Amino acid sequence: MPTAGAGEVRVGVRAAAVNFPDVLLVAAQYQVTVPTPFVPGSEFAGVVEEVGDGVVGVAPGDRVVGTAIAGAFAEQVVVPAASLQPVPDGVDLRHAAAFGVAHRTAYHVLRSVARLEPGEELVVLGAGGGVGLASVQLGVLLGATVTAVASSQDKLDVAASYGASRTIAHRGADLRQALREQLPGGADVVVDPVGGALAEPALRSLHWGGRFVTVGYASGEIPRIPLNLVLLKGVQILGFQFRDFVEHLPDEYRRNEDELTQLLVEGRVLPHIGAAFPLTEVVAALQLVATGQAVGKVVLDVTAA
Ligand SMILES: NC(=O)c1ccc[n+]([C@@H]2O[C@H](COP(=O)([O-])OP(=O)(O)OC[C@H]3O[C@@H](n4cnc5c(N)ncnc54)[C@H](OP(=O)(O)O)[C@@H]3O)[C@@H](O)[C@H]2O)c1
C-alpha cells in the first residue's frame, strides 16, 4: 500500500480512463519517459483515503478526479494534492474519470484556440475518438454546424447521435473531394487530433481566413503542410498543448474549466463511454485505443471483479 507524503493524497481509484498518451508511454514513444517498471494510467476518479502533511482543502472521503503522468491503472494512486479536483455532486465517478482529458482538451481548443462562434462550420477529424467526439459534442453545444470525419460507420453514427450534421467515412474515400461536396462554402474551423494523410485535405476544406487547430498525431504521422496553401488560402494554423495553455493563459483556462464543469453538472454534456473493462483486462483496454478502434472513451472499472 503506498502512503501519501507531504503535499500528497492517496486516492482509492474507482474508475480510470484510457488516453492515447498512455499507449504512447508504454510504447516508449511519448514526449516524456518514465523509468520502467511503472504502472500506466493518467486519468482517474475515486475517493480520498489519506492526505499527507500540509494538505488543505482535501479530506478522506472526498470524491475527486485527477491526472498524473502514470499510476492511475491501480486500486490506489498517490498524487500531489494540486493535481486533484472535486467531483461535483450528482456526477458519477465513471463519467468523471472519462471527462477530464478529452473534453477539457476539446473545450479549450474550441473556445480559446479556434475561437469557435455560433453558426460556424466545424470539421472534426477522428470524430469517433476521445478528443474528436468531445469536439463534436462541444462544437454542437457552442452552436456550430459539425462535419464529423472518421474511419467507420459506427463511429460516425455515434457522432451523428451527438449532433453532427454531416458525416464522412474517409477510409477508401477522397477526403478532399468529399469535404468539397459537403461544404461548398468551405469550413471555418478544423480540429485535427489525427494528423497524417487527413490533415492536408482537411486544411484545404477551409475557406479564406479559416482556422486549423493541430491537437495530436494519433495516426503516428506528423503531417507536412505546404506553406503556399496557407498563403493562398489566408488560413491560420494553430496549435494546442495542454500544459502550455494552463501556463500561458491561466485566466482563460480557469474560465473555460468553470464553463465546462457547469455543462457537466447541468448534464448538458456527458462523455460517451464506448467500452469498459475490469482492471485485470487493462491490456485489452490499451489495445482498443492503440488500434484506433475505441469509440468515445475507454474506461477501466477498477472496483469491478
Ligand atoms: N495537445 C494536447 O494537449 C492533447 C490532449 C489530449 C490528446 N492529445 C492527442 O490527441 C490525439 C487523439 O487523442 P484521443 O484521446 O482522441 O485518441 P483516440 O480516442 O484513440 O482517437 C484517435 C483517433 O485517431 C484516428 N487514428 C488514425 N490512425 C490511428 C492509429 N494508427 N492508431 C490510433 N488512432 C488512429 C482514429 O480515428 P479514425 O476513425 O479516423 O481512424 C481514432 O479514433 C492523440 O495523439 C493524443 O496524444 C493531445
PDB file of C-alpha atoms and ligand atoms in Angstrom, residues 19-21 24 30 101-102 105 126-132 149-152 155 170-171 193-194 198 215-220 240-242 289-292 294 296-297, ligand 1:
ATOM      1  CA  ASN A  19      -5.980   8.031 -23.148  1.00  0.00           C
ATOM      2  CA  PHE A  20      -3.871   7.834 -26.269  1.00  0.00           C
ATOM      3  CA  PRO A  21      -0.757   9.117 -24.439  1.00  0.00           C
ATOM      4  CA  LEU A  24       2.485   6.063 -26.310  1.00  0.00           C
ATOM      5  CA  TYR A  30       5.728   9.700 -25.717  1.00  0.00           C
ATOM      6  CA  VAL A 101      -8.557  14.966 -20.670  1.00  0.00           C
ATOM      7  CA  ALA A 102     -10.665  14.643 -23.815  1.00  0.00           C
ATOM      8  CA  THR A 105      -8.789  19.498 -24.443  1.00  0.00           C
ATOM      9  CA  GLY A 126     -11.012  11.458 -35.559  1.00  0.00           C
ATOM     10  CA  ALA A 127     -14.606  12.277 -34.706  1.00  0.00           C
ATOM     11  CA  GLY A 128     -15.260   8.893 -33.091  1.00  0.00           C
ATOM     12  CA  GLY A 129     -12.249   9.105 -30.764  1.00  0.00           C
ATOM     13  CA  GLY A 130     -11.882  10.693 -27.348  1.00  0.00           C
ATOM     14  CA  VAL A 131     -10.882  14.245 -28.292  1.00  0.00           C
ATOM     15  CA  GLY A 132     -12.776  14.096 -31.602  1.00  0.00           C
ATOM     16  CA  VAL A 149     -14.805  12.599 -40.232  1.00  0.00           C
ATOM     17  CA  ALA A 150     -13.918   9.067 -39.082  1.00  0.00           C
ATOM     18  CA  SER A 151     -12.931   5.687 -40.433  1.00  0.00           C
ATOM     19  CA  SER A 152     -16.034   3.641 -39.682  1.00  0.00           C
ATOM     20  CA  LYS A 155     -18.110   5.954 -35.103  1.00  0.00           C
ATOM     21  CA  HIS A 170     -12.629   8.701 -45.001  1.00  0.00           C
ATOM     22  CA  ARG A 171     -11.340   5.142 -45.448  1.00  0.00           C
ATOM     23  CA  PRO A 193      -6.255  15.108 -33.356  1.00  0.00           C
ATOM     24  CA  VAL A 194      -5.170  12.586 -36.038  1.00  0.00           C
ATOM     25  CA  LEU A 198      -6.033  13.520 -43.366  1.00  0.00           C
ATOM     26  CA  VAL A 215      -4.070  18.775 -31.460  1.00  0.00           C
ATOM     27  CA  GLY A 216      -2.348  15.418 -31.900  1.00  0.00           C
ATOM     28  CA  TYR A 217      -0.996  12.779 -34.256  1.00  0.00           C
ATOM     29  CA  ALA A 218      -2.879   9.585 -33.441  1.00  0.00           C
ATOM     30  CA  SER A 219      -2.117   8.330 -36.957  1.00  0.00           C
ATOM     31  CA  GLY A 220       1.544   8.180 -35.945  1.00  0.00           C
ATOM     32  CA  PHE A 240      -2.718  23.429 -28.601  1.00  0.00           C
ATOM     33  CA  GLN A 241      -0.765  21.733 -25.859  1.00  0.00           C
ATOM     34  CA  PHE A 242      -2.470  21.369 -22.519  1.00  0.00           C
ATOM     35  CA  VAL A 289      -7.176   2.633 -28.041  1.00  0.00           C
ATOM     36  CA  ALA A 290      -3.833   1.748 -29.670  1.00  0.00           C
ATOM     37  CA  THR A 291      -5.570   0.334 -32.740  1.00  0.00           C
ATOM     38  CA  GLY A 292      -7.863   3.321 -33.193  1.00  0.00           C
ATOM     39  CA  ALA A 294     -12.227   2.983 -29.443  1.00  0.00           C
ATOM     40  CA  GLY A 296     -15.507   7.835 -27.361  1.00  0.00           C
ATOM     41  CA  LYS A 297     -13.792   6.889 -24.108  1.00  0.00           C
TER      42      LYS A 297
HETATM   43  N1  LIG B   1      -2.446  18.598 -27.442  1.00  0.00           N
HETATM   44  C1  LIG B   1      -2.921  18.122 -26.312  1.00  0.00           C
HETATM   45  O1  LIG B   1      -2.804  18.746 -25.251  1.00  0.00           O
HETATM   46  C2  LIG B   1      -3.612  16.804 -26.349  1.00  0.00           C
HETATM   47  C3  LIG B   1      -4.545  16.454 -25.363  1.00  0.00           C
HETATM   48  C4  LIG B   1      -5.201  15.213 -25.480  1.00  0.00           C
HETATM   49  C5  LIG B   1      -4.904  14.357 -26.543  1.00  0.00           C
HETATM   50  N2  LIG B   1      -3.951  14.723 -27.444  1.00  0.00           N
HETATM   51  C6  LIG B   1      -3.591  13.860 -28.579  1.00  0.00           C
HETATM   52  O2  LIG B   1      -4.698  13.798 -29.461  1.00  0.00           O
HETATM   53  C7  LIG B   1      -4.652  12.562 -30.158  1.00  0.00           C
HETATM   54  C8  LIG B   1      -6.002  11.889 -30.089  1.00  0.00           C
HETATM   55  O3  LIG B   1      -6.289  11.527 -28.759  1.00  0.00           O
HETATM   56  P1  LIG B   1      -7.641  10.747 -28.443  1.00  0.00           P
HETATM   57  O4  LIG B   1      -7.715  10.582 -26.984  1.00  0.00           O
HETATM   58  O5  LIG B   1      -8.769  11.378 -29.168  1.00  0.00           O
HETATM   59  O6  LIG B   1      -7.312   9.340 -29.133  1.00  0.00           O
HETATM   60  P2  LIG B   1      -8.353   8.201 -29.603  1.00  0.00           P
HETATM   61  O7  LIG B   1      -9.573   8.218 -28.782  1.00  0.00           O
HETATM   62  O8  LIG B   1      -7.566   6.970 -29.684  1.00  0.00           O
HETATM   63  O9  LIG B   1      -8.750   8.680 -31.080  1.00  0.00           O
HETATM   64  C9  LIG B   1      -7.777   8.845 -32.060  1.00  0.00           C
HETATM   65  C10 LIG B   1      -8.385   8.720 -33.460  1.00  0.00           C
HETATM   66  O10 LIG B   1      -7.289   8.783 -34.362  1.00  0.00           O
HETATM   67  C11 LIG B   1      -7.563   8.008 -35.510  1.00  0.00           C
HETATM   68  N3  LIG B   1      -6.412   7.152 -35.878  1.00  0.00           N
HETATM   69  C12 LIG B   1      -5.858   7.098 -37.106  1.00  0.00           C
HETATM   70  N4  LIG B   1      -4.835   6.270 -37.147  1.00  0.00           N
HETATM   71  C13 LIG B   1      -4.714   5.756 -35.931  1.00  0.00           C
HETATM   72  C14 LIG B   1      -3.814   4.817 -35.365  1.00  0.00           C
HETATM   73  N5  LIG B   1      -2.820   4.270 -36.090  1.00  0.00           N
HETATM   74  N6  LIG B   1      -3.960   4.498 -34.063  1.00  0.00           N
HETATM   75  C15 LIG B   1      -4.918   5.083 -33.329  1.00  0.00           C
HETATM   76  N7  LIG B   1      -5.809   6.001 -33.801  1.00  0.00           N
HETATM   77  C16 LIG B   1      -5.706   6.327 -35.099  1.00  0.00           C
HETATM   78  C17 LIG B   1      -8.803   7.197 -35.201  1.00  0.00           C
HETATM   79  O11 LIG B   1      -9.806   7.816 -35.966  1.00  0.00           O
HETATM   80  P3  LIG B   1     -10.279   7.270 -37.393  1.00  0.00           P
HETATM   81  O12 LIG B   1     -11.666   6.881 -37.190  1.00  0.00           O
HETATM   82  O13 LIG B   1     -10.111   8.422 -38.324  1.00  0.00           O
HETATM   83  O14 LIG B   1      -9.375   6.134 -37.760  1.00  0.00           O
HETATM   84  C18 LIG B   1      -9.072   7.413 -33.719  1.00  0.00           C
HETATM   85  O15 LIG B   1     -10.450   7.467 -33.435  1.00  0.00           O
HETATM   86  C19 LIG B   1      -3.517  11.740 -29.553  1.00  0.00           C
HETATM   87  O16 LIG B   1      -2.384  11.871 -30.382  1.00  0.00           O
HETATM   88  C20 LIG B   1      -3.282  12.419 -28.214  1.00  0.00           C
HETATM   89  O17 LIG B   1      -1.953  12.256 -27.776  1.00  0.00           O
HETATM   90  C21 LIG B   1      -3.312  15.924 -27.377  1.00  0.00           C
END
